[in-house]
One Martini backbone bead per residue (centre of mass of N, CA, C, O) as a GRO file, in nm:
protein
  309
    1UNK     BB    1   0.229  -4.511   0.515
    2UNK     BB    2   0.507  -4.452   0.580
    3UNK     BB    3   0.640  -4.670   0.412
    4UNK     BB    4   0.477  -4.524   0.143
    5UNK     BB    5   0.633  -4.276   0.152
    6UNK     BB    6   0.899  -4.365   0.153
    7UNK     BB    7   0.866  -4.382  -0.159
    8UNK     BB    8   0.891  -4.163  -0.290
    9UNK     BB    9   1.192  -4.092  -0.293
   10UNK     BB   10   1.291  -4.331  -0.464
   11UNK     BB   11   1.045  -4.249  -0.716
   12UNK     BB   12   1.153  -3.961  -0.760
   13UNK     BB   13   1.447  -4.057  -0.879
   14UNK     BB   14   1.278  -4.185  -1.118
   15UNK     BB   15   1.152  -4.195  -1.469
   16UNK     BB   16   0.905  -4.403  -1.399
   17UNK     BB   17   0.628  -4.478  -1.400
   18UNK     BB   18   0.363  -4.465  -1.171
   19UNK     BB   19   0.137  -4.646  -1.009
   20UNK     BB   20  -0.202  -4.583  -0.787
   21UNK     BB   21  -0.354  -4.813  -0.581
   22UNK     BB   22  -0.768  -4.730  -0.532
   23UNK     BB   23  -0.987  -4.591  -0.355
   24UNK     BB   24  -1.184  -4.394  -0.344
   25UNK     BB   25  -1.090  -4.149  -0.120
   26UNK     BB   26  -0.735  -4.272  -0.035
   27UNK     BB   27  -0.529  -4.010  -0.158
   28UNK     BB   28  -0.359  -4.026  -0.492
   29UNK     BB   29  -0.338  -3.787  -0.593
   30UNK     BB   30  -0.127  -3.662  -0.306
   31UNK     BB   31   0.044  -3.855  -0.353
   32UNK     BB   32   0.128  -3.752  -0.671
   33UNK     BB   33   0.224  -3.485  -0.584
   34UNK     BB   34   0.453  -3.581  -0.373
   35UNK     BB   35   0.620  -3.703  -0.559
   36UNK     BB   36   0.669  -3.419  -0.747
   37UNK     BB   37   0.778  -3.247  -0.474
   38UNK     BB   38   1.036  -3.456  -0.476
   39UNK     BB   39   1.138  -3.420  -0.734
   40UNK     BB   40   1.348  -3.281  -0.997
   41UNK     BB   41   0.999  -3.153  -1.091
   42UNK     BB   42   0.926  -2.926  -0.877
   43UNK     BB   43   0.943  -2.646  -1.096
   44UNK     BB   44   0.685  -2.853  -1.289
   45UNK     BB   45   0.427  -2.933  -1.391
   46UNK     BB   46   0.104  -3.037  -1.279
   47UNK     BB   47  -0.112  -3.255  -1.423
   48UNK     BB   48  -0.448  -3.331  -1.474
   49UNK     BB   49  -0.676  -3.644  -1.566
   50UNK     BB   50  -0.995  -3.736  -1.620
   51UNK     BB   51  -1.084  -4.110  -1.732
   52UNK     BB   52  -1.408  -4.051  -1.732
   53UNK     BB   53  -1.508  -3.715  -1.807
   54UNK     BB   54  -1.481  -3.829  -2.117
   55UNK     BB   55  -1.505  -3.854  -2.436
   56UNK     BB   56  -1.294  -4.058  -2.673
   57UNK     BB   57  -1.218  -3.756  -2.812
   58UNK     BB   58  -1.145  -3.568  -2.603
   59UNK     BB   59  -0.924  -3.729  -2.444
   60UNK     BB   60  -0.730  -3.742  -2.708
   61UNK     BB   61  -0.699  -3.432  -2.710
   62UNK     BB   62  -0.626  -3.362  -2.426
   63UNK     BB   63  -0.348  -3.536  -2.435
   64UNK     BB   64  -0.273  -3.476  -2.775
   65UNK     BB   65  -0.388  -3.288  -2.928
   66UNK     BB   66  -0.511  -3.115  -3.236
   67UNK     BB   67  -0.452  -2.917  -3.449
   68UNK     BB   68  -0.304  -2.693  -3.544
   69UNK     BB   69  -0.278  -2.533  -3.211
   70UNK     BB   70  -0.322  -2.800  -3.021
   71UNK     BB   71  -0.230  -2.862  -2.718
   72UNK     BB   72  -0.176  -3.107  -2.476
   73UNK     BB   73  -0.108  -3.264  -2.157
   74UNK     BB   74   0.211  -3.361  -2.283
   75UNK     BB   75   0.313  -3.094  -2.392
   76UNK     BB   76   0.254  -2.912  -2.158
   77UNK     BB   77   0.427  -3.116  -1.946
   78UNK     BB   78   0.671  -3.073  -2.001
   79UNK     BB   79   0.917  -3.154  -1.785
   80UNK     BB   80   0.688  -3.311  -1.588
   81UNK     BB   81   0.375  -3.397  -1.482
   82UNK     BB   82   0.148  -3.654  -1.539
   83UNK     BB   83  -0.204  -3.734  -1.384
   84UNK     BB   84  -0.366  -4.006  -1.454
   85UNK     BB   85  -0.716  -4.051  -1.357
   86UNK     BB   86  -0.841  -4.371  -1.400
   87UNK     BB   87  -0.739  -4.505  -1.621
   88UNK     BB   88  -0.931  -4.769  -1.687
   89UNK     BB   89  -1.106  -4.621  -1.834
   90UNK     BB   90  -1.017  -4.632  -2.078
   91UNK     BB   91  -0.958  -4.736  -2.365
   92UNK     BB   92  -0.815  -4.924  -2.617
   93UNK     BB   93  -0.728  -4.683  -2.813
   94UNK     BB   94  -0.586  -4.530  -2.538
   95UNK     BB   95  -0.394  -4.737  -2.485
   96UNK     BB   96  -0.207  -4.795  -2.736
   97UNK     BB   97  -0.113  -4.455  -2.740
   98UNK     BB   98   0.002  -4.475  -2.430
   99UNK     BB   99   0.210  -4.681  -2.504
  100UNK     BB  100   0.362  -4.509  -2.715
  101UNK     BB  101   0.468  -4.338  -2.560
  102UNK     BB  102   0.618  -4.458  -2.372
  103UNK     BB  103   0.844  -4.546  -2.564
  104UNK     BB  104   0.856  -4.275  -2.746
  105UNK     BB  105   0.822  -3.964  -2.644
  106UNK     BB  106   0.580  -3.912  -2.834
  107UNK     BB  107   0.328  -3.686  -3.031
  108UNK     BB  108   0.040  -3.719  -3.195
  109UNK     BB  109  -0.149  -3.504  -3.313
  110UNK     BB  110  -0.496  -3.460  -3.412
  111UNK     BB  111  -0.442  -3.516  -3.707
  112UNK     BB  112  -0.173  -3.538  -3.733
  113UNK     BB  113   0.243  -3.610  -3.885
  114UNK     BB  114   0.393  -3.479  -3.632
  115UNK     BB  115   0.637  -3.557  -3.387
  116UNK     BB  116   0.660  -3.501  -3.035
  117UNK     BB  117   0.806  -3.433  -2.796
  118UNK     BB  118   0.818  -3.534  -2.434
  119UNK     BB  119   0.899  -3.464  -2.145
  120UNK     BB  120   0.748  -3.723  -1.896
  121UNK     BB  121   0.617  -3.795  -1.618
  122UNK     BB  122   0.378  -4.093  -1.504
  123UNK     BB  123   0.095  -4.085  -1.333
  124UNK     BB  124  -0.155  -4.385  -1.243
  125UNK     BB  125  -0.503  -4.407  -1.144
  126UNK     BB  126  -0.693  -4.648  -0.929
  127UNK     BB  127  -1.025  -4.819  -0.893
  128UNK     BB  128  -0.907  -5.074  -1.025
  129UNK     BB  129  -0.842  -5.363  -1.091
  130UNK     BB  130  -0.644  -5.429  -1.278
  131UNK     BB  131  -0.585  -5.747  -1.366
  132UNK     BB  132  -0.860  -5.833  -1.426
  133UNK     BB  133  -0.902  -5.647  -1.667
  134UNK     BB  134  -0.724  -5.817  -1.831
  135UNK     BB  135  -0.854  -6.081  -1.804
  136UNK     BB  136  -1.143  -5.942  -1.963
  137UNK     BB  137  -1.012  -5.729  -2.193
  138UNK     BB  138  -0.984  -5.418  -2.090
  139UNK     BB  139  -0.676  -5.447  -2.065
  140UNK     BB  140  -0.397  -5.384  -2.149
  141UNK     BB  141  -0.115  -5.602  -2.044
  142UNK     BB  142   0.145  -5.379  -2.165
  143UNK     BB  143   0.056  -5.219  -1.980
  144UNK     BB  144   0.020  -5.258  -1.721
  145UNK     BB  145   0.353  -5.360  -1.729
  146UNK     BB  146   0.439  -5.038  -1.738
  147UNK     BB  147   0.320  -4.993  -1.564
  148UNK     BB  148   0.413  -5.181  -1.267
  149UNK     BB  149   0.709  -5.126  -1.172
  150UNK     BB  150   0.556  -4.875  -1.009
  151UNK     BB  151   0.335  -5.019  -0.721
  152UNK     BB  152   0.066  -4.936  -0.538
  153UNK     BB  153  -0.119  -4.949  -0.249
  154UNK     BB  154  -0.372  -4.759  -0.098
  155UNK     BB  155  -0.535  -4.805   0.175
  156UNK     BB  156  -0.820  -4.798   0.347
  157UNK     BB  157  -0.959  -4.633   0.600
  158UNK     BB  158  -1.034  -4.883   0.794
  159UNK     BB  159  -0.690  -4.978   0.783
  160UNK     BB  160  -0.638  -4.680   0.950
  161UNK     BB  161  -0.728  -4.622   1.230
  162UNK     BB  162  -0.493  -4.412   1.321
  163UNK     BB  163  -0.562  -4.226   1.084
  164UNK     BB  164  -0.824  -4.069   1.194
  165UNK     BB  165  -0.772  -3.875   1.415
  166UNK     BB  166  -0.507  -3.682   1.303
  167UNK     BB  167  -0.732  -3.585   1.078
  168UNK     BB  168  -0.880  -3.494   1.195
  169UNK     BB  169  -0.827  -3.262   1.340
  170UNK     BB  170  -0.692  -3.157   1.059
  171UNK     BB  171  -0.918  -3.046   0.961
  172UNK     BB  172  -1.063  -2.901   1.209
  173UNK     BB  173  -0.930  -2.709   1.236
  174UNK     BB  174  -0.896  -2.558   0.973
  175UNK     BB  175  -1.175  -2.524   0.954
  176UNK     BB  176  -1.215  -2.360   1.247
  177UNK     BB  177  -1.047  -2.104   1.144
  178UNK     BB  178  -1.188  -2.028   0.889
  179UNK     BB  179  -1.508  -2.006   1.010
  180UNK     BB  180  -1.406  -1.838   1.361
  181UNK     BB  181  -1.083  -1.843   1.457
  182UNK     BB  182  -1.050  -2.133   1.599
  183UNK     BB  183  -1.024  -2.396   1.801
  184UNK     BB  184  -1.148  -2.749   1.813
  185UNK     BB  185  -1.241  -2.980   2.005
  186UNK     BB  186  -1.286  -3.351   2.097
  187UNK     BB  187  -1.472  -3.564   2.174
  188UNK     BB  188  -1.401  -3.888   2.259
  189UNK     BB  189  -1.696  -3.971   2.127
  190UNK     BB  190  -1.644  -3.872   1.854
  191UNK     BB  191  -1.353  -4.067   1.818
  192UNK     BB  192  -1.512  -4.342   1.823
  193UNK     BB  193  -1.737  -4.256   1.599
  194UNK     BB  194  -1.506  -4.270   1.362
  195UNK     BB  195  -1.387  -4.529   1.428
  196UNK     BB  196  -1.597  -4.621   1.359
  197UNK     BB  197  -1.655  -4.604   1.062
  198UNK     BB  198  -1.630  -4.727   0.742
  199UNK     BB  199  -1.550  -4.497   0.491
  200UNK     BB  200  -1.604  -4.512   0.195
  201UNK     BB  201  -1.485  -4.283   0.115
  202UNK     BB  202  -1.282  -4.158   0.307
  203UNK     BB  203  -1.061  -3.928   0.284
  204UNK     BB  204  -1.255  -3.732   0.166
  205UNK     BB  205  -1.525  -3.792   0.373
  206UNK     BB  206  -1.404  -3.716   0.626
  207UNK     BB  207  -1.367  -3.447   0.551
  208UNK     BB  208  -1.652  -3.314   0.520
  209UNK     BB  209  -1.723  -3.393   0.808
  210UNK     BB  210  -1.562  -3.173   0.934
  211UNK     BB  211  -1.671  -2.925   0.837
  212UNK     BB  212  -1.949  -2.996   0.949
  213UNK     BB  213  -1.877  -2.943   1.243
  214UNK     BB  214  -1.780  -2.670   1.221
  215UNK     BB  215  -2.049  -2.528   1.127
  216UNK     BB  216  -2.218  -2.667   1.385
  217UNK     BB  217  -2.033  -2.608   1.693
  218UNK     BB  218  -1.984  -2.315   1.773
  219UNK     BB  219  -1.733  -2.379   1.945
  220UNK     BB  220  -1.758  -2.623   2.050
  221UNK     BB  221  -1.719  -2.934   2.124
  222UNK     BB  222  -1.671  -3.207   1.923
  223UNK     BB  223  -1.954  -3.464   1.878
  224UNK     BB  224  -2.123  -3.638   1.705
  225UNK     BB  225  -2.379  -3.454   1.639
  226UNK     BB  226  -2.190  -3.322   1.427
  227UNK     BB  227  -2.147  -3.552   1.227
  228UNK     BB  228  -2.340  -3.735   1.104
  229UNK     BB  229  -2.338  -4.049   1.072
  230UNK     BB  230  -2.599  -4.171   0.982
  231UNK     BB  231  -2.660  -4.052   0.718
  232UNK     BB  232  -2.422  -4.228   0.574
  233UNK     BB  233  -2.530  -4.482   0.667
  234UNK     BB  234  -2.665  -4.702   0.427
  235UNK     BB  235  -2.849  -4.843   0.661
  236UNK     BB  236  -2.964  -4.628   0.852
  237UNK     BB  237  -3.222  -4.564   0.975
  238UNK     BB  238  -3.510  -4.414   0.973
  239UNK     BB  239  -3.604  -4.126   1.080
  240UNK     BB  240  -3.784  -3.904   1.215
  241UNK     BB  241  -3.917  -3.710   0.953
  242UNK     BB  242  -3.856  -3.914   0.716
  243UNK     BB  243  -3.885  -3.943   0.404
  244UNK     BB  244  -4.061  -4.170   0.249
  245UNK     BB  245  -4.096  -4.339  -0.045
  246UNK     BB  246  -4.291  -4.302  -0.304
  247UNK     BB  247  -4.482  -4.500  -0.448
  248UNK     BB  248  -4.315  -4.612  -0.794
  249UNK     BB  249  -4.044  -4.481  -0.683
  250UNK     BB  250  -3.711  -4.432  -0.737
  251UNK     BB  251  -3.491  -4.501  -0.507
  252UNK     BB  252  -3.271  -4.391  -0.612
  253UNK     BB  253  -3.412  -4.085  -0.687
  254UNK     BB  254  -3.457  -4.016  -0.409
  255UNK     BB  255  -3.146  -4.050  -0.305
  256UNK     BB  256  -3.046  -3.818  -0.505
  257UNK     BB  257  -3.213  -3.590  -0.382
  258UNK     BB  258  -3.182  -3.604  -0.096
  259UNK     BB  259  -2.832  -3.567  -0.145
  260UNK     BB  260  -2.871  -3.270  -0.297
  261UNK     BB  261  -3.025  -3.136  -0.054
  262UNK     BB  262  -2.796  -3.242   0.158
  263UNK     BB  263  -2.576  -3.044   0.035
  264UNK     BB  264  -2.700  -2.748  -0.015
  265UNK     BB  265  -2.729  -2.671   0.255
  266UNK     BB  266  -2.426  -2.711   0.398
  267UNK     BB  267  -2.321  -2.509   0.238
  268UNK     BB  268  -2.444  -2.275   0.271
  269UNK     BB  269  -2.410  -2.291   0.599
  270UNK     BB  270  -2.085  -2.262   0.550
  271UNK     BB  271  -2.099  -2.004   0.396
  272UNK     BB  272  -2.281  -1.880   0.684
  273UNK     BB  273  -2.096  -1.991   0.938
  274UNK     BB  274  -2.409  -2.135   1.046
  275UNK     BB  275  -2.634  -1.908   0.953
  276UNK     BB  276  -2.979  -1.972   0.952
  277UNK     BB  277  -3.087  -1.713   0.850
  278UNK     BB  278  -2.855  -1.657   0.616
  279UNK     BB  279  -2.921  -1.979   0.526
  280UNK     BB  280  -3.258  -1.914   0.440
  281UNK     BB  281  -3.180  -1.670   0.220
  282UNK     BB  282  -3.012  -1.819   0.028
  283UNK     BB  283  -3.261  -2.067  -0.020
  284UNK     BB  284  -3.532  -1.906  -0.013
  285UNK     BB  285  -3.635  -1.960   0.305
  286UNK     BB  286  -3.776  -1.977   0.587
  287UNK     BB  287  -3.632  -2.056   0.900
  288UNK     BB  288  -3.810  -2.246   0.984
  289UNK     BB  289  -3.770  -2.438   0.676
  290UNK     BB  290  -3.550  -2.496   0.759
  291UNK     BB  291  -3.552  -2.674   1.026
  292UNK     BB  292  -3.742  -2.897   0.858
  293UNK     BB  293  -3.528  -2.961   0.720
  294UNK     BB  294  -3.324  -3.082   0.900
  295UNK     BB  295  -3.527  -3.280   1.056
  296UNK     BB  296  -3.579  -3.417   0.794
  297UNK     BB  297  -3.261  -3.489   0.758
  298UNK     BB  298  -3.097  -3.543   1.020
  299UNK     BB  299  -2.967  -3.272   1.114
  300UNK     BB  300  -2.784  -3.067   1.263
  301UNK     BB  301  -2.835  -2.731   1.454
  302UNK     BB  302  -2.667  -2.513   1.450
  303UNK     BB  303  -2.449  -2.357   1.674
  304UNK     BB  304  -2.353  -2.130   1.845
  305UNK     BB  305  -2.202  -1.904   2.029
  306UNK     BB  306  -2.184  -2.064   2.356
  307UNK     BB  307  -2.416  -2.268   2.357
  308UNK     BB  308  -2.585  -2.462   2.465
  309UNK     BB  309  -2.645  -2.777   2.534
   0.00000   0.00000   0.00000
């Protein structure tokens, strides 16, 4: 990772597009923002478009604008940087338009004929294997070669065990200061649990885990019970008290509903700094009802500051 971040300084001095590859949650946008901040364009706009978030027509209008007066992302970021997140999701027609823009430096708004010249540094990010997408005919080879001139791969967190402790401490310190005004420390058993977790959601998942731990620890040292990693493991055994999928109900739907309920409860607890009574009121539950749901979902009960284990 130190080597990859050293590349930023050499990449920042170049006007060429940059392709950042890696799994979801691995830190591609952070890398892109750091590259922009270290470039000569740092004082200019940094704009991001998520290429999988809307339809082809909406994407085209967002990127290139529409007549008579709607400026697109490239025009709005003139002299700055544009990050195209999940560029592998672009349709083939939009890939062709993007290639033309890279070759000419000009955009033509949807419904218009007049080209507008813009000066934009393009950074693209993707979790897909674009070489495989090219081989399958889903991504243009000429666009791939144009983007991959300055390409790099950010490895997943499970391949970077030495980064886990530093990142976990940073996220925990920031979260506990915001919620409780002080720092919390990680017990060695918690660090061991963090190192052994596979982290399918990478750094983004670790961030959420440490934010949740800051709520649950109540000012105490953070142990494995505050991390609730077992509820995140895909193959984790069902805890006593959890509800099995009813016969005939699609398993995926049940899992989605349980995950949504869990997230809703965690957000309420975080918003109330771990206060169970206030969180229950926010969720329109009794305090006892909230505690039952925490037990059913396998979530630890937040501890009040000063409460002994």
